XYZ file of C-alpha atoms in Angstrom:
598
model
C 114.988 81.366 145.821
C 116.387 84.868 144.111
C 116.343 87.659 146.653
C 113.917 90.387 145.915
C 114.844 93.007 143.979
C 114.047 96.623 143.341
C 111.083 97.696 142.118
C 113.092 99.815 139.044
C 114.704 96.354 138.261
C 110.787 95.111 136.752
C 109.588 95.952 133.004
C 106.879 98.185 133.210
C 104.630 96.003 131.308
C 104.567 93.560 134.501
C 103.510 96.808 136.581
C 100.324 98.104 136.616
C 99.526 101.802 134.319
C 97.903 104.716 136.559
C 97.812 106.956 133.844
C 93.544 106.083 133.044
C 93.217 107.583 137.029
C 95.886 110.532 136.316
C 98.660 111.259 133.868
C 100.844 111.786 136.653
C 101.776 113.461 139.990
C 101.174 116.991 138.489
C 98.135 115.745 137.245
C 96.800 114.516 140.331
C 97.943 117.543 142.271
C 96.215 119.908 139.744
C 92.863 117.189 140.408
C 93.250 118.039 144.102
C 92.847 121.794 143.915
C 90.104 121.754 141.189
C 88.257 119.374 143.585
C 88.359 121.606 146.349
C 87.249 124.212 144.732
C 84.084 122.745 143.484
C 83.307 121.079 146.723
C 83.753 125.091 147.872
C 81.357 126.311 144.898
C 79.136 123.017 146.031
C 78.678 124.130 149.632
C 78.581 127.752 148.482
C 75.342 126.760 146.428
C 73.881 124.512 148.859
C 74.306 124.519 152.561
C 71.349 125.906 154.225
C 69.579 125.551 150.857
C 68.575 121.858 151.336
C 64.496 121.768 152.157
C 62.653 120.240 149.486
C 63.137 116.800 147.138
C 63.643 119.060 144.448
C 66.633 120.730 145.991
C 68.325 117.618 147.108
C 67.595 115.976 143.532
C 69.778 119.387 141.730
C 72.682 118.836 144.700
C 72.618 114.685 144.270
C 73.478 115.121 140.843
C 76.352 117.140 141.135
C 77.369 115.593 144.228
C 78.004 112.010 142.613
C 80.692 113.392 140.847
C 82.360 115.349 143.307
C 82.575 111.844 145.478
C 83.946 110.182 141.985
C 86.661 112.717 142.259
C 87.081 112.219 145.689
C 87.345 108.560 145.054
C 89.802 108.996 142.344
C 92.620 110.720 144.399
C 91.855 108.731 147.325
C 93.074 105.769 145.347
C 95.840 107.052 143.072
C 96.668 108.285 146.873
C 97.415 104.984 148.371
C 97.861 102.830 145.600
C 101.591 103.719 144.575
C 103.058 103.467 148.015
C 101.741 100.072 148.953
C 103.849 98.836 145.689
C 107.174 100.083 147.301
C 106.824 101.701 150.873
C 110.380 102.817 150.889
C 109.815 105.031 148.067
C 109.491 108.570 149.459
C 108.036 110.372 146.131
C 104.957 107.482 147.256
C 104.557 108.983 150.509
C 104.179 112.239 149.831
C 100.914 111.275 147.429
C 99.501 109.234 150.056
C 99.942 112.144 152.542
C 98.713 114.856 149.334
C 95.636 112.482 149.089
C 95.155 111.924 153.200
C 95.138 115.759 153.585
C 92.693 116.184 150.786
C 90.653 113.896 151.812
C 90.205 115.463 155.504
C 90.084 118.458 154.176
C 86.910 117.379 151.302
C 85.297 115.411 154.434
C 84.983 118.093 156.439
C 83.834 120.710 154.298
C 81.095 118.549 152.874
C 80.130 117.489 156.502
C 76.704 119.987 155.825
C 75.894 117.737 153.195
C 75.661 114.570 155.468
C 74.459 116.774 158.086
C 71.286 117.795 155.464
C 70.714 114.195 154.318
C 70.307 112.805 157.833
C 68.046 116.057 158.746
C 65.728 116.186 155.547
C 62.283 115.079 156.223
C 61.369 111.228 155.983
C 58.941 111.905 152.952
C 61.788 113.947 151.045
C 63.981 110.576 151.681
C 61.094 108.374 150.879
C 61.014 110.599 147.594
C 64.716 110.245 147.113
C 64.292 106.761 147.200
C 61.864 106.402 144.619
C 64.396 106.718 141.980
C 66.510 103.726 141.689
C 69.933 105.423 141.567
C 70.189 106.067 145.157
C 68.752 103.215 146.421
C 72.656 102.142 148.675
C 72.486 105.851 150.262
C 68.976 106.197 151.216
C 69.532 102.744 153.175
C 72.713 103.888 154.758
C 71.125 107.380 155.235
C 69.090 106.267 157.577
C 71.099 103.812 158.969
C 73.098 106.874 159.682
C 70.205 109.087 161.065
C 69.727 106.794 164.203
C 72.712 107.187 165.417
C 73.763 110.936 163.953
C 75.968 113.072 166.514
C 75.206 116.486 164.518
C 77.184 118.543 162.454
C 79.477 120.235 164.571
C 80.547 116.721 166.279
C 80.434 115.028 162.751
C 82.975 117.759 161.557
C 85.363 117.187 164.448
C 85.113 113.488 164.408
C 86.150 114.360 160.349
C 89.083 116.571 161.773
C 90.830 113.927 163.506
C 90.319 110.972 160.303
C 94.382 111.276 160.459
C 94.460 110.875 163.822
C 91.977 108.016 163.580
C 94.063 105.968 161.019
C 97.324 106.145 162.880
C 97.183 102.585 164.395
C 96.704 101.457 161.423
C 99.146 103.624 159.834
C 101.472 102.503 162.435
C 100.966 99.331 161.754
C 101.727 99.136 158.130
C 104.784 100.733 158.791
C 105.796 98.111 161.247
C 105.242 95.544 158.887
C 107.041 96.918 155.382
C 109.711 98.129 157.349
C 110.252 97.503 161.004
C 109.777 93.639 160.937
C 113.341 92.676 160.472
C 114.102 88.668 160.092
C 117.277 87.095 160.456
C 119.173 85.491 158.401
C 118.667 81.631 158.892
C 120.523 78.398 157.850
C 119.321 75.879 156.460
C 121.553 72.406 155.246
C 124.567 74.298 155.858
C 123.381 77.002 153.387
C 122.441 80.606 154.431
C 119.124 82.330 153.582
C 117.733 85.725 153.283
C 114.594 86.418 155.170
C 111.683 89.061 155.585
C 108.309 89.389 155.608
C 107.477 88.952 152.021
C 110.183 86.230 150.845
C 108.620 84.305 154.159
C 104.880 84.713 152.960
C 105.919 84.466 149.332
C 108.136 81.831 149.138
C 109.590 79.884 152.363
C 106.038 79.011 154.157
C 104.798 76.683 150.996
C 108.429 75.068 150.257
C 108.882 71.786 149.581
C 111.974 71.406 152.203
C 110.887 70.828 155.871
C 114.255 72.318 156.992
C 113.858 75.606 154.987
C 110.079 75.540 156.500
C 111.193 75.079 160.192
C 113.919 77.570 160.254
C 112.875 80.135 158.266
C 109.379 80.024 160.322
C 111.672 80.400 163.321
C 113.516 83.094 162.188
C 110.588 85.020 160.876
C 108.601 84.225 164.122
C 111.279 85.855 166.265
C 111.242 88.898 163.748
C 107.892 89.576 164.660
C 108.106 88.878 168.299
C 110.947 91.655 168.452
C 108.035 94.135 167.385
C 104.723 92.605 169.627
C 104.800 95.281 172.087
C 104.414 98.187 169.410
C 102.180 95.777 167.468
C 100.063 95.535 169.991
C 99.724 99.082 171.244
C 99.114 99.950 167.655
C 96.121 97.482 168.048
C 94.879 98.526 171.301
C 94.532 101.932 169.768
C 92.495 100.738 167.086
C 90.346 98.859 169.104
C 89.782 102.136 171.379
C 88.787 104.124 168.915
C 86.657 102.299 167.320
C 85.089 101.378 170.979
C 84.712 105.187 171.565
C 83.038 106.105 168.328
C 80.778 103.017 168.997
C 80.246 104.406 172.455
C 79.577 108.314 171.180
C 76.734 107.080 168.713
C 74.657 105.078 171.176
C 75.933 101.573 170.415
C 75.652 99.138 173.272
C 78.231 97.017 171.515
C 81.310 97.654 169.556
C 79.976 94.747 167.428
C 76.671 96.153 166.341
C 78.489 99.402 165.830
C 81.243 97.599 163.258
C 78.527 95.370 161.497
C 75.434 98.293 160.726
C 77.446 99.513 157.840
C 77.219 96.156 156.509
C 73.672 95.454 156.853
C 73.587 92.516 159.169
C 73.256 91.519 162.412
C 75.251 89.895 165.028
C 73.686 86.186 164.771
C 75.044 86.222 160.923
C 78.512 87.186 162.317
C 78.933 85.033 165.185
C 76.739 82.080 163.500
C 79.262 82.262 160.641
C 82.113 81.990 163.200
C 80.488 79.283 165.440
C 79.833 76.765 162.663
C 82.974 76.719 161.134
C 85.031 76.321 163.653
C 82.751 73.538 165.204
C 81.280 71.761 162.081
C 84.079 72.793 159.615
C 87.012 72.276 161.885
C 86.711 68.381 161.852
C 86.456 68.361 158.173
C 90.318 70.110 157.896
C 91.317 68.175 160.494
C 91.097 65.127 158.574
C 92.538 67.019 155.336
C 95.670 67.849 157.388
C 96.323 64.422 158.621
C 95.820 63.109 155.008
C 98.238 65.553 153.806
C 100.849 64.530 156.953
C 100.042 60.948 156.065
C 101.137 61.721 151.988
C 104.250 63.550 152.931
C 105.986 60.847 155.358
C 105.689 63.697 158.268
C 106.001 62.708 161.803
C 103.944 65.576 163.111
C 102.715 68.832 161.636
C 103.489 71.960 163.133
C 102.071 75.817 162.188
C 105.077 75.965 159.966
C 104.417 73.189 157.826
C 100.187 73.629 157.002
C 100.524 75.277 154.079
C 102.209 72.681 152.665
C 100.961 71.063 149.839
C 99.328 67.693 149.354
C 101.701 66.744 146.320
C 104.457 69.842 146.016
C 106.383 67.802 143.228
C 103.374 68.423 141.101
C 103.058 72.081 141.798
C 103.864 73.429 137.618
C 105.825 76.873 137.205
C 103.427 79.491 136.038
C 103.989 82.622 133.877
C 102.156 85.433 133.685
C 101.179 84.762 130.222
C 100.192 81.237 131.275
C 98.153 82.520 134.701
C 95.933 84.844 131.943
C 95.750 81.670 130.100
C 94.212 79.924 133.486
C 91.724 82.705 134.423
C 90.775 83.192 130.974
C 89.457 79.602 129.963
C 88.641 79.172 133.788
C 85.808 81.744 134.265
C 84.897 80.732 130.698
C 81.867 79.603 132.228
C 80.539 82.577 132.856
C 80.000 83.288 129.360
C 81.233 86.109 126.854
C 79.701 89.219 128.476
C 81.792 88.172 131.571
C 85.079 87.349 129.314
C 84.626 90.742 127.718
C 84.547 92.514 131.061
C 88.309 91.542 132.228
C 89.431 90.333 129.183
C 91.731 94.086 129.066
C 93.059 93.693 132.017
C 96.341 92.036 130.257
C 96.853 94.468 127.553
C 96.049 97.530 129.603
C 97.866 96.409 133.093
C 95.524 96.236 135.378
C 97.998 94.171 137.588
C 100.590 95.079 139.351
C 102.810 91.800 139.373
C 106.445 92.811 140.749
C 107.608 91.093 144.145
C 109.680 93.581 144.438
C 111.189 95.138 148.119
C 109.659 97.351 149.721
C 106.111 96.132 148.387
C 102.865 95.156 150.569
C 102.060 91.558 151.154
C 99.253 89.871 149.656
C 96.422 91.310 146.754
C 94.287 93.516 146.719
C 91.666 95.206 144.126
C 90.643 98.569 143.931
C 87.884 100.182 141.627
C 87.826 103.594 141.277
C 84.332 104.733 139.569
C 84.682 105.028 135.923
C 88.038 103.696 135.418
C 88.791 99.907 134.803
C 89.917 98.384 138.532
C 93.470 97.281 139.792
C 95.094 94.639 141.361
C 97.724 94.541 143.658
C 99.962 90.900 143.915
C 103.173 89.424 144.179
C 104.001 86.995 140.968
C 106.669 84.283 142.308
C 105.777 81.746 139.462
C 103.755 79.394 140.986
C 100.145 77.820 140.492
C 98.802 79.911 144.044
C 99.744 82.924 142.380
C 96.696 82.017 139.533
C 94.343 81.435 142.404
C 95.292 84.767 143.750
C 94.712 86.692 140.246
C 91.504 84.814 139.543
C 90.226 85.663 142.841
C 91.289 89.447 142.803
C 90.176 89.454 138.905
C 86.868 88.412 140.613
C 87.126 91.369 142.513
C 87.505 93.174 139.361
C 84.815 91.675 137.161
C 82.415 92.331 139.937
C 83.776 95.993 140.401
C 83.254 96.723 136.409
C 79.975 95.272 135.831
C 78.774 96.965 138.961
C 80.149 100.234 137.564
C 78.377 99.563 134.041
C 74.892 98.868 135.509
C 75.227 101.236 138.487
C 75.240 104.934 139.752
C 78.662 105.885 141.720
C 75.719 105.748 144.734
C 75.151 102.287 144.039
C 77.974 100.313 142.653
C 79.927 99.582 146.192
C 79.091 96.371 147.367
C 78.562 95.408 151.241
C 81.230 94.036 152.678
C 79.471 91.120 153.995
C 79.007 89.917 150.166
C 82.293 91.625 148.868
C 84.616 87.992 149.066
C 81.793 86.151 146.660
C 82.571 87.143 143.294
C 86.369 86.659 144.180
C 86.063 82.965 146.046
C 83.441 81.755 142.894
C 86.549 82.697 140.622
C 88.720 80.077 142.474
C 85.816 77.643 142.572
C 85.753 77.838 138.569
C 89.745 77.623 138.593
C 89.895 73.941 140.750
C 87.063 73.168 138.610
C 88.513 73.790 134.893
C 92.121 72.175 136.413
C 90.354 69.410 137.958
C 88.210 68.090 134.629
C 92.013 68.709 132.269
C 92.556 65.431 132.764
C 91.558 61.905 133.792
C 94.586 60.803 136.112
C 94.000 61.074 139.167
C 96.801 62.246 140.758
C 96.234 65.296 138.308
C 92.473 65.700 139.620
C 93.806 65.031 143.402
C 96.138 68.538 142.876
C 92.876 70.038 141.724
C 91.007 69.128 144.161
C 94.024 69.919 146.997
C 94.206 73.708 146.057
C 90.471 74.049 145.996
C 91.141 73.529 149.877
C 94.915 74.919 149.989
C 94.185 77.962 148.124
C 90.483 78.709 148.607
C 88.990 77.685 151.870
C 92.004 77.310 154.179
C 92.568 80.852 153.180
C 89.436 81.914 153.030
C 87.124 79.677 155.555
C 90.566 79.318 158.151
C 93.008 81.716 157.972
C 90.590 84.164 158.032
C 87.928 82.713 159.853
C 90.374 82.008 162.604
C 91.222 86.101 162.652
C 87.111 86.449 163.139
C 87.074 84.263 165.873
C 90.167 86.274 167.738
C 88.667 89.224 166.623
C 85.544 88.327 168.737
C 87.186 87.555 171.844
C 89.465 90.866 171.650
C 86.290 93.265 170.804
C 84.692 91.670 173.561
C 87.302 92.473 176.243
C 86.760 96.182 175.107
C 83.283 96.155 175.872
C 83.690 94.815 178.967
C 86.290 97.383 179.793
C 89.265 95.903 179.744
C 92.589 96.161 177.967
C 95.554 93.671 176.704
C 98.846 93.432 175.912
C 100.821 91.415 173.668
C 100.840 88.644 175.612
C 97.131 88.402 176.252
C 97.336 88.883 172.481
C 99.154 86.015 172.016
C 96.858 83.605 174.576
C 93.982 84.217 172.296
C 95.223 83.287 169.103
C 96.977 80.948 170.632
C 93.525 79.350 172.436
C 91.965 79.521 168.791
C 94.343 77.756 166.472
C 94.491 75.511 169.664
C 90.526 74.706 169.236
C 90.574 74.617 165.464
C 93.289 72.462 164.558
C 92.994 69.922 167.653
C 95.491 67.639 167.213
C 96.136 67.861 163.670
C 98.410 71.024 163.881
C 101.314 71.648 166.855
C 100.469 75.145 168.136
C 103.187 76.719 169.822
C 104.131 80.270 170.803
C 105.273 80.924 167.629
C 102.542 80.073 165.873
C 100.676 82.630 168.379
C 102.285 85.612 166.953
C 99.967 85.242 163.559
C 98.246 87.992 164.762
C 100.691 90.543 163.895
C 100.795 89.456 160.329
C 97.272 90.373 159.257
C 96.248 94.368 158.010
C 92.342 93.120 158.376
C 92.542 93.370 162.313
C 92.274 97.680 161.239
C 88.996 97.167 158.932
C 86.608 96.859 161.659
C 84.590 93.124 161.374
C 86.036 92.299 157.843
C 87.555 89.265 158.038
C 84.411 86.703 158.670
C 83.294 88.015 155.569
C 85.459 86.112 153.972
C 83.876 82.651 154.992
C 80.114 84.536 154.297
C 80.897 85.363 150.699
C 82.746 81.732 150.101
C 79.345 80.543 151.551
C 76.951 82.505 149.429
C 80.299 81.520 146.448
C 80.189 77.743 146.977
C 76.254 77.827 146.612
C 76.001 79.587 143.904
C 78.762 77.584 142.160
C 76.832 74.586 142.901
C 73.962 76.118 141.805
C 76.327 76.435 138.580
C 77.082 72.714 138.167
C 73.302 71.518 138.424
C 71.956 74.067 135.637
C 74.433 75.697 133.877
C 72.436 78.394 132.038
C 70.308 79.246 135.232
C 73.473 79.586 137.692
C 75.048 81.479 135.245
C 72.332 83.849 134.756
C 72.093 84.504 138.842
C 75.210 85.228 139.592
C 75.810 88.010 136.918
C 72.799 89.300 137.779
C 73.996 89.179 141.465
C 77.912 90.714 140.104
C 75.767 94.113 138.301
C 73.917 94.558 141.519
C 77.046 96.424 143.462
C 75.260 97.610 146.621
C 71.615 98.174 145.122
C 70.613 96.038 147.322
C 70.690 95.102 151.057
C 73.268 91.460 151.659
C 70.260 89.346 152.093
C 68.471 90.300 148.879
C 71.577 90.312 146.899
C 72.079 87.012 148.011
C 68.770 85.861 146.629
C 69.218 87.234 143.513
C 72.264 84.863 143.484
C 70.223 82.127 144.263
C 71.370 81.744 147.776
C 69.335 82.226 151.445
C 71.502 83.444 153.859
C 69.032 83.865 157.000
C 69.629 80.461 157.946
C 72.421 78.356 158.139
C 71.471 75.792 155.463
C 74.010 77.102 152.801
C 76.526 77.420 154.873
C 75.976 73.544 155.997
C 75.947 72.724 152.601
C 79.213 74.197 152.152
C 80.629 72.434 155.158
C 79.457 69.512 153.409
C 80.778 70.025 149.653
C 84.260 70.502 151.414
C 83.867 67.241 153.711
C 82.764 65.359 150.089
C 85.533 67.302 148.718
C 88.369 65.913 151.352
C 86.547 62.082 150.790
C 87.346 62.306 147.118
C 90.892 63.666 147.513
C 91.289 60.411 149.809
C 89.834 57.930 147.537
C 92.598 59.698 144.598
C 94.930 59.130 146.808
C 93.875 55.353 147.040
C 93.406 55.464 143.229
C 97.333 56.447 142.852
């Protein structure tokens, strides 16, 4: 494997072109002091003048694109450091933007203050018109638990102060968590966070696996203590805040924004790891089985069913994938993300100094981005088809939606990206008729979809439970209590199909959701609400297709359980999530009978 190299060292055409958000620095710097000022002429104009619908209906309009500004620098904010934290010029845009930010949250505090005030019938008029359907739902989610405006504009103050765990955190990860070199055959290797997550976790050598796992294990252990302070913090402040508004729980606090309830949450977590757990179980064994392995241990379960099959990809060729993949979606949904080659939506370097994994951002009235890491291989398509979901949904949402409107919830947000991958296994399984092929197919559908999505993920919900839950019985932890818990829940969902050691413990520190509140169950919920609406797909074609555009343009019109029937999916019971449980379990019987086949 090459070592990284320097961001400077990429063509530009494989990074990703700001220049639709702002020209460039100046730009954006110039965007920041014209936005204050208007927000200043805005709350000139309107604070104590908010009474009547017709009042609120003159400010709403010129509001929407004062928070499309805001959204604008908030992203070209953060978006250029995460693709090289060591560049300082990057810092000081994400600070610009973090400063502006406060600044534009607290002087439009009177506005929230207003909305949550104004009568119910000038709301209920509000809501008559269609464009502001998302904020009159999370207006009055809001106004039951509303501290007033002088505590809303302190709690506004102290935003910076409120993001430094996670701030902390990120820092600790691009450039405090320092692996060894390790050895492997006689032959020395390189290692960090990003060439482990990148590169040595899925290799084909059990050697490099082992002792580069080792090496970056005790990389991360050298850094628990802060890691976990920076966690405790998090967990403290989001426990206080919960506390301040009335919440009984941390957990209802963390999952009103999202418009569900706690049985959704923990059902979601409760069924997979008892119904689903069996199901990878068996996968894993097969896999061991395939691959001569004695025993599998945490640094070997990535590994693929067949790595000799596993095709170098271009990023040419990974366009080529996504393209023909999501095919099935028709033309309007080819024409959507079709520009995102020519006009570089993606940014593809691995370059140092870069954040780990993907991620898509759409700012209102732009085209969206996508952050990755290209290292050549077939994972890296699954990861750009399921952040060009992302996209897709972000810019249909935008063309059928006010700013007001067009965020989705997060409990639905993972849908549109996991259906992508569904359509990739899909198109690579039915390429050909051998069946070692369609086996490899079928593999990553569970490698690269649902162990990432419905495990990895899952299995950060279910810790996530157990830590928010010591919180709100008043107690604390440490690292190593930390450590017990994941520990006890890779322990439960892997059985004896996966050796769980201390090391394996520490994959707690590798995760950025842990700082997003409840986000990473809904992962698993919009795979679940994915899968059935990609079977839904397979049975009638012109029918599935139709529901799950229709579900993409919705954004956040609607509340998760609505939006999910317009997708063709109930999520108020747990029947689609069984029947996702069982499409994997068929899914695992047919990769076994290939495997007989072969």
């Amino acid at each position: 494997m090459a070592e990284l190299k320097a961001r400077s060292e990429f063509d530009e055409k494989e990074k990703w072109d700001l220049r639709p958000l702002f020209a460039d620095e100046n730009a954006f710097l110039r965007e920041i002091s014209d936005s204050l000022d208007q927000i200043n002429e805005f709350k000139k104009n309107f604070q104590g003048h908010l009474n009547t619908f017709d009042d609120f209906d003159k400010a709403l309009k010129i509001y929407e694109q004062i928070a499309i500004d805001i959204d604008h620098i908030a992203n070209y904010g953060f978006m250029p450091q995460t693709s090289d934290f060591s560049d300082e010029k990057y810092g000081e845009i994400a600070h610009a933007a973090q400063d502006y930010t406060t600044k534009a949250s607290v002087e439009l505090s009177f506005w929230d203050d207003a909305l949550v005030k104004a009568d119910d019938s000038v709301l209920d008029e509000i809501g008559q018109n269609p464009r502001y359907a998302a904020l009159l739902r999370h207006t009055k989610i809001t106004k039951k638990t509303y501290l007033g405006d002088a505590v809303e504009k302190t709690i506004s103050n102290l935003q910076n102060a409120l993001n430094t765990p996670y701030d902390v955190y990120t820092k600790l990860r691009a450039g405090d968590y320092h692996m060894a070199d390790f050895t492997a055959h006689g032959k020395s290797y390189k290692n960090s966070f990003v060439t482990y997550e990148n590169f040595y976790q899925n290799d084909t050598d059990a050697e490099i696996r082992e002792k580069s796992f080792r090496s970056f294990s005790a990389g991360l252990s050298a850094n628990e203590n802060a890691a976990a302070a920076a966690y405790l913090n998090q967990v403290i402040n989001e426990k206080t805040l919960a506390t301040m508004r009335g919440y009984d729980s941390v957990f209802d606090y963390l999952l009103a924004p999202q418009e569900v309830d706690r049985s959704m949450f923990d059902r979601q977590i409760d069924l997979i790891m008892n119904d689903f757990a069996p199901v990878a179980q068996k996968y894993l064994k097969h896999v061991t089985q395939v691959n001569h392995l004695s025993k599998m241990t945490f640094a070997d379960w990535k590994l693929d069913l067949d790595p000799d099959l596993n095709p170098e990809v271009s990023i040419e060729d990974g366009y080529n994938y996504v393209m023909n993949a999501t095919a099935q979606l028709g033309d309007e949904y080819t024409e959507t993300i079709k520009p995102s080659l020519k006009d570089r939506w993606v940014d593809f370097p691995a370059n140092i100094g870069k954040d780990s994994g993907g991620y898509t951002a759409f700012p209102y009235g732009t085209h969206p981005y996508i952050l990755m890491s290209w290292t050549g291989r077939l994972s890296d398509v699954y990861t750009l088809v399921h952040e060009i979901g992302h996209a897709g949904q972000g810019s249909l949402s935008a063309k059928n939606q006010s700013y007001y409107n067009y965020e989705p919830s997060t409990y639905f947000v993972e849908g549109p990206s996991t259906f992508n991958e569904l359509l990739l296994s899909d198109y690579l399984e039915n390429q050909s008729d051998d069946p070692r092929t369609k086996r490899f197919a079928l593999a990553h559908r569970l490698s690269d979809t649902y162990f990432h999505n419905f495990i990895t993920h899952l299995t950060e919900a279910a810790f996530q439970r157990e830590v928010y839950t010591l919180i709100d019985e008043g107690k604390s932890f440490n690292a190593d209590r930390l450590n017990q818990i994941m520990k006890g829940v890779l322990s439960k969902f892997w059985g004896d199909a996966v050796e769980i050691d201390d090391d394996a413990a520490l994959t707690w520190m590798r995760q950025a959701h842990y700082y997003m509140g409840l986000y990473s169950y809904t992962y698993s919920a919009g795979l679940t609400i994915s899968t059935q609406g990609f079977i839904n797909l397979k049975k009638d074609p012109e029918k599935g297709r139709k529901a799950w555009l229709n579900f993409l343009k919705l954004g956040g019109s609607k509340a998760p359980i609505e939006a999910a029937k317009v997708a063709g999916v109930d999520v108020t019971t747990d029947a689609a999530l069984k029947n996702t449980i069982q499409f994997l379990s068929d899914t695992v019987d047919r990769i076994i009978a290939y495997t007989d086949e072969i």
